[in-house]
Amino acid sequence: MVSQTLHADLQPQLSQDLIKIMEQRLSAIEHRSTYLQGVLNQPEASPAEYARANRELRKLHSSTDLINELRTKQKEIMGLKLLMAESEEEKEMQVMVNEELDQAIEEERRLQNLLLKSLLPKDDADERDCILEVRAGTGGEEASLFAMDIFKMYERYSLKKGWKFEVVDLTESDVRGYKEASAAISGARVYGKLKFESGIHRVQRVPVTEKSGRIHTSAVSVAILPQADEVDVQLRNEDLRIDTYRSGGSGGQHANTTNSAVRITHIPTGMTVSIQDERSQHMNKAKALKVLCAKLYEIERCRLQKYRSKLRSAQIGSGDRSERIRTYNFPQGRVTDHRVGITHHSINDVMVGENLDLFIDALLLQQEMDAIASFSSSH
């Protein structure tokens, strides 16, 4: 049972104002495409001009294909309307043409929606894999148990999606919960799907350690970072200090007698990443570099976003890790996302990775609607 339902699969009818704005953009793309095609056909074009025009034309290619489809469909609609006007006396012909016209208008609407999406600003990071970081916040040991539950929720969700979920590091608490946990998640458009999961996830439930049955409120912070590599952030060896040490275990068979744990410090920023998950120093170093690259890439992305002054809409939330985004109320069996006002009344389904798409898809739809509103107001 859901308190609010959003139908993302219906073809919304765009307002005439929006269509007018979009038509101006489409017309500009058509003119630009014609001009670039002209440059490619000029024998006197220099190799640099040719390469530049060819590159820009390739970027416009998907839009121009859709525009051509739309123009063909619009001509078909004009022809059908003309046929309707000419066959007023023929009822059977009118019914047949009217059916074709309805189908053609629906197809025109579909193409307009696709084109609008292609014109909206895109975040290049959406296509990337991501690093998931979960940290226990307020609430002591109960927060660490919930951190473990949330981490496993994303693991199950990832497996259902067919993504690869690789644990990067785990720091256990005294009650076998997670103080901190991180994972590398790989698959198609992983960051684009999970990016709005960043923030504070609050839980209300009776802890297993509670004798009197009182409900406690605890919190866990989740961070989703787009994965990057050393090319993206240009890591230089002289900027890194790499220390090795013995990883801390719980003694006995867990005790590590070799210096396999790795701490990497990025000297310019002072950022440190420590990994002690693997027995191999080499593996821990590779994981630490992966996390460090993602963190540095995110710092640079945020700097650029602020510079462009186009941060995420306040309706969705800033993605700020200090923002409370979702509440998991176990006694009432509900999960509420505070940004889109959606409540799902089967908490167990969500915790095993089911129905998480309900929130994720609503947030992505909200982002799209905000982008459309922004597109309209800026033209």
CSV table of C-alpha atoms in Angstrom, one decimal, residues 32-46 48-54 57:
chain,number,residue,atom,x,y,z
A,32,ARG,CA,23.1,24.2,-36.8
A,33,SER,CA,23.0,20.7,-38.2
A,34,THR,CA,22.5,22.0,-41.8
A,35,TYR,CA,25.4,24.5,-41.2
A,36,LEU,CA,27.7,21.7,-40.0
A,37,GLN,CA,26.8,19.4,-42.8
A,38,GLY,CA,27.7,22.3,-45.1
A,39,VAL,CA,31.2,22.6,-43.5
A,40,LEU,CA,31.7,18.8,-44.0
A,41,ASN,CA,30.9,19.3,-47.7
A,42,GLN,CA,33.3,22.1,-48.2
A,43,PRO,CA,36.5,20.9,-49.9
A,44,GLU,CA,38.4,24.0,-48.5
A,45,ALA,CA,37.6,23.1,-44.9
A,46,SER,CA,40.8,22.6,-42.8
A,48,ALA,CA,40.7,20.9,-37.7
A,49,GLU,CA,37.4,22.6,-38.9
A,50,TYR,CA,36.3,19.2,-40.4
A,51,ALA,CA,37.1,17.3,-37.2
A,52,ARG,CA,35.3,19.9,-35.0
A,53,ALA,CA,32.2,20.0,-37.2
A,54,ASN,CA,32.1,16.2,-37.4
A,57,LEU,CA,27.4,16.7,-35.6
